[in-house]
CSV table of C-alpha atoms in Angstrom, one decimal:
chain,number,residue,atom,x,y,z
B,1311,MET,CA,19.7,35.3,-40.4
B,1312,SER,CA,21.3,35.5,-37.3
B,1313,SER,CA,22.5,31.9,-35.8
B,1314,LYS,CA,19.6,32.3,-33.1
B,1315,SER,CA,16.9,32.8,-35.9
B,1316,GLU,CA,18.7,29.9,-37.9
B,1317,ILE,CA,18.4,27.6,-34.9
B,1318,LEU,CA,15.0,28.5,-34.3
B,1319,TYR,CA,13.9,27.9,-37.8
B,1320,LYS,CA,15.3,24.7,-37.9
B,1321,ILE,CA,13.7,23.5,-34.6
B,1322,LYS,CA,10.2,24.9,-36.1
B,1323,GLN,CA,11.1,22.5,-39.4
B,1324,ASN,CA,11.6,19.7,-37.4
B,1325,GLN,CA,8.8,19.4,-35.1
B,1326,PRO,CA,6.8,16.2,-34.6
B,1327,ASP,CA,3.2,16.0,-36.1
B,1328,ALA,CA,0.6,17.7,-34.1
B,1329,VAL,CA,-1.5,14.6,-33.4
B,1330,SER,CA,0.7,11.4,-32.2
B,1331,ALA,CA,-0.7,8.4,-30.9
B,1332,LEU,CA,0.0,7.8,-27.0
B,1333,PRO,CA,2.1,4.5,-26.4
B,1334,ASP,CA,0.0,1.4,-26.2
B,1335,LEU,CA,0.2,0.7,-22.1
B,1336,ASP,CA,-1.8,-2.6,-22.6
B,1337,VAL,CA,1.8,-4.2,-23.1
B,1338,LEU,CA,2.2,-3.6,-19.6
B,1339,ASN,CA,-1.0,-5.1,-18.5
B,1340,SER,CA,-0.4,-8.2,-20.5
B,1341,ASP,CA,-2.2,-11.3,-18.8
B,1342,ASN,CA,0.5,-12.2,-15.9
B,1343,PRO,CA,-0.9,-15.4,-14.7
B,1344,ASN,CA,1.7,-15.0,-11.7
B,1345,VAL,CA,0.2,-11.7,-10.6
B,1346,LEU,CA,0.0,-13.1,-7.2
B,1347,GLU,CA,3.6,-14.5,-7.0
B,1348,THR,CA,4.8,-11.2,-8.4
B,1349,TYR,CA,3.4,-9.4,-5.5
B,1350,LYS,CA,4.6,-11.6,-3.0
B,1351,LYS,CA,8.2,-11.7,-4.4
B,1352,ILE,CA,8.2,-8.0,-4.7
B,1353,LEU,CA,6.9,-7.4,-1.0
B,1354,LYS,CA,9.6,-9.7,0.4
B,1355,ASN,CA,12.2,-8.1,-1.3
B,1356,ILE,CA,11.2,-4.6,0.2
B,1357,GLY,CA,11.1,-5.9,3.6
B,1358,GLY,CA,7.4,-7.0,4.2
B,1359,ASP,CA,6.0,-10.4,4.5
B,1360,SER,CA,2.8,-12.1,3.2
B,1361,VAL,CA,0.8,-15.0,4.4
B,1362,GLU,CA,-2.2,-16.4,2.3
B,1363,VAL,CA,-5.2,-17.1,4.3
B,1364,VAL,CA,-8.7,-18.4,3.6
B,1365,ASP,CA,-10.6,-16.6,6.2
B,1366,TYR,CA,-10.6,-14.3,9.1
B,1367,ALA,CA,-10.5,-17.3,11.6
B,1368,GLU,CA,-6.9,-18.0,10.0
B,1369,ILE,CA,-6.1,-14.5,10.6
B,1370,LYS,CA,-6.8,-14.3,14.2
B,1371,ASP,CA,-4.8,-17.7,14.7
B,1372,TYR,CA,-1.8,-16.4,13.0
B,1373,LEU,CA,-2.3,-13.3,15.1
B,1374,ARG,CA,-2.6,-15.2,18.4
B,1375,LYS,CA,0.8,-17.3,17.6
B,1376,ASN,CA,2.7,-14.3,16.5
B,1377,TYR,CA,2.0,-11.1,18.5
B,1378,ALA,CA,2.1,-10.7,22.2
B,1379,ARG,CA,-1.3,-10.2,23.5
B,1380,ASP,CA,-0.2,-7.9,26.4
B,1381,LYS,CA,0.8,-5.5,23.8
B,1382,ARG,CA,-1.8,-2.8,22.3
B,1383,ILE,CA,-3.5,-4.2,19.1
B,1384,ILE,CA,-6.0,-2.4,17.4
B,1385,THR,CA,-8.2,-2.9,14.1
B,1386,THR,CA,-10.7,-1.4,12.1
B,1387,ILE,CA,-12.2,-4.7,11.1
B,1388,PRO,CA,-15.0,-6.2,13.1
B,1389,GLU,CA,-14.3,-9.8,12.4
B,1390,LEU,CA,-10.8,-9.5,13.9
B,1391,SER,CA,-11.6,-7.4,17.0
B,1392,GLU,CA,-11.8,-8.2,20.5
B,1393,PRO,CA,-14.3,-6.2,22.4
B,1394,GLU,CA,-11.8,-3.3,23.5
B,1395,ALA,CA,-10.0,-3.2,20.3
B,1396,LEU,CA,-12.7,-1.2,18.5
B,1397,HIS,CA,-13.2,1.3,21.2
B,1398,TRP,CA,-10.4,3.5,20.1
B,1399,LYS,CA,-11.9,4.7,16.8
B,1400,ASN,CA,-13.0,8.0,18.2
B,1401,ASP,CA,-10.0,8.6,19.9
B,1402,ASP,CA,-7.7,11.7,19.9
B,1403,PRO,CA,-4.7,10.4,17.5
B,1404,HIS,CA,-2.2,11.1,20.0
B,1405,THR,CA,-3.6,8.5,22.3
B,1406,LEU,CA,-2.5,6.0,19.8
B,1407,GLN,CA,1.1,6.4,20.2
B,1408,ASN,CA,1.6,3.2,22.0
B,1409,VAL,CA,0.0,0.9,19.5
B,1410,GLU,CA,2.2,-2.2,18.6
B,1411,LEU,CA,0.0,-3.7,16.0
B,1412,ALA,CA,-2.7,-2.1,13.6
B,1413,ILE,CA,-4.5,-4.3,11.3
B,1414,ILE,CA,-6.3,-2.7,8.4
B,1415,LYS,CA,-7.9,-3.7,4.9
B,1416,ALA,CA,-6.9,-2.3,1.5
B,1417,HIS,CA,-9.1,-1.5,-1.4
B,1418,PHE,CA,-6.5,-3.4,-4.0
B,1419,GLY,CA,-2.6,-4.3,-4.4
B,1420,VAL,CA,-0.3,-3.7,-7.1
B,1421,ALA,CA,2.1,-6.4,-8.0
B,1422,GLU,CA,4.5,-4.1,-9.6
B,1423,ASN,CA,5.6,-2.6,-6.8
B,1424,SER,CA,3.5,-4.2,-4.0
B,1425,ALA,CA,1.8,-1.3,-3.0
B,1426,LEU,CA,-1.6,-1.4,-1.3
B,1427,TRP,CA,-4.0,1.4,-1.8
B,1428,VAL,CA,-6.1,2.4,1.4
B,1429,THR,CA,-8.3,5.4,2.0
B,1430,ASP,CA,-9.8,7.3,5.1
B,1431,ASP,CA,-12.9,4.9,4.8
B,1432,LEU,CA,-10.8,2.0,5.7
B,1433,LEU,CA,-8.4,3.9,7.9
B,1434,VAL,CA,-10.8,5.5,10.3
B,1435,GLN,CA,-7.8,7.6,11.6
B,1436,ARG,CA,-5.3,8.7,9.1
B,1437,VAL,CA,-2.3,8.2,11.5
B,1438,ILE,CA,-3.0,4.7,11.9
B,1439,PRO,CA,-0.5,2.9,9.5
B,1440,PHE,CA,2.1,5.5,10.4
B,1441,ILE,CA,2.0,5.5,14.0
B,1442,ALA,CA,2.0,1.8,14.8
B,1443,GLN,CA,5.0,-0.2,15.4
B,1444,TYR,CA,3.9,-3.0,13.0
B,1445,LEU,CA,1.2,-3.1,10.4
B,1446,ALA,CA,-0.9,-5.7,9.0
B,1447,ILE,CA,-3.0,-5.2,5.9
B,1448,ILE,CA,-5.5,-7.6,4.6
B,1449,VAL,CA,-6.3,-7.6,0.8
B,1450,ASN,CA,-8.2,-10.0,-1.2
B,1451,LYS,CA,-6.3,-12.0,-3.8
B,1452,SER,CA,-8.5,-11.4,-6.6
B,1453,ASP,CA,-7.7,-7.7,-6.0
B,1454,ILE,CA,-4.1,-7.6,-6.8
B,1455,LEU,CA,-3.7,-5.6,-10.0
B,1456,ALA,CA,-0.7,-6.0,-12.1
B,1457,THR,CA,0.6,-2.6,-12.5
B,1458,MET,CA,0.2,1.1,-11.2
B,1459,HIS,CA,-1.4,2.2,-14.6
B,1460,GLU,CA,-4.1,-0.3,-13.7
B,1461,ALA,CA,-4.3,0.9,-10.2
B,1462,TYR,CA,-5.0,4.6,-11.4
B,1463,GLU,CA,-7.6,3.4,-13.7
B,1464,THR,CA,-9.4,1.8,-10.9
B,1465,ILE,CA,-9.1,4.8,-8.6
B,1466,GLY,CA,-10.2,6.9,-11.5
B,1467,ASN,CA,-12.4,9.9,-10.3
B,1468,GLN,CA,-13.4,8.3,-6.9
B,1469,GLU,CA,-14.1,10.6,-4.2
B,1470,TYR,CA,-12.2,10.2,-1.0
B,1471,GLY,CA,-10.6,12.6,1.7
B,1472,PHE,CA,-7.6,10.8,2.2
B,1473,GLY,CA,-5.8,8.1,-0.1
B,1474,THR,CA,-2.2,6.6,0.2
B,1475,PHE,CA,-0.4,3.7,-1.4
B,1476,ILE,CA,1.6,1.6,1.5
B,1477,ALA,CA,4.5,-0.5,0.1
B,1478,GLY,CA,6.5,-2.5,2.7
B,1479,PRO,CA,7.6,-1.3,6.2
B,1480,SER,CA,8.9,2.5,6.7
B,1481,LYS,CA,12.5,2.6,5.5
B,1482,THR,CA,15.6,4.7,4.7
B,1483,ALA,CA,19.0,4.2,3.8
B,1484,ASP,CA,19.9,7.8,3.9
B,1485,ILE,CA,21.9,7.6,7.0
B,1486,GLU,CA,25.5,6.6,6.5
B,1487,GLN,CA,24.2,4.4,3.7
B,1488,SER,CA,22.8,1.9,6.2
B,1489,LEU,CA,19.1,0.5,5.8
B,1490,VAL,CA,16.9,1.4,8.8
B,1491,LEU,CA,13.4,-0.1,9.1
B,1492,GLY,CA,10.8,1.9,11.0
B,1493,ALA,CA,12.5,5.3,10.4
B,1494,HIS,CA,9.2,7.1,10.2
B,1495,GLY,CA,6.5,4.6,10.2
B,1496,ALA,CA,5.9,1.2,10.8
B,1497,ARG,CA,8.8,-1.3,11.4
B,1498,GLY,CA,7.3,-4.1,10.0
B,1499,LEU,CA,4.6,-5.0,7.4
B,1500,ILE,CA,2.5,-8.1,6.8
B,1501,VAL,CA,-0.1,-8.7,4.3
B,1502,PHE,CA,-2.6,-11.1,4.7
B,1503,LEU,CA,-3.7,-12.4,1.2
B,1504,LEU,CA,-7.4,-13.3,1.7
B,1505,GLN,CA,-8.9,-16.0,-0.6
């Protein structure tokens, strides 16, 4: 028997059983009473901020106090809009280059990495989270999942044209090992955690 044949024979003799159980991923989904706190901590660690709010009125008040009204602010959420803020939806995406703040909603968030799942039905224009200088995303506290495994189970076989996970502001550390925020997207992210 040649050495090659001997090696192949030994490999063949040492194969695992044809049917082996998959690992139990429920360990990852264990009841974590601090899913919300975990989400906020991870978000802060990756450069984002969170604000817990009870309703849209609190969000409007926060925006009024913290963002200049002379800059272009747009939203996909009727409860937060001023009359002029909703007219952008059918615009050519190139006309959105001067957006200071975009406010959108997420389907759910993931505590494990602070990612937020958004699809085209919530975005209206796919370019919105990537072209605005700053991004505000609203997610219900009850819609924060523990892990990405849960997230993918939740997404399942849903039909959507475009979907993305957004976690924190855009950043890179490739340039001279220096962290740069807003390298190819929003320079800042605030997540409103809605009651």
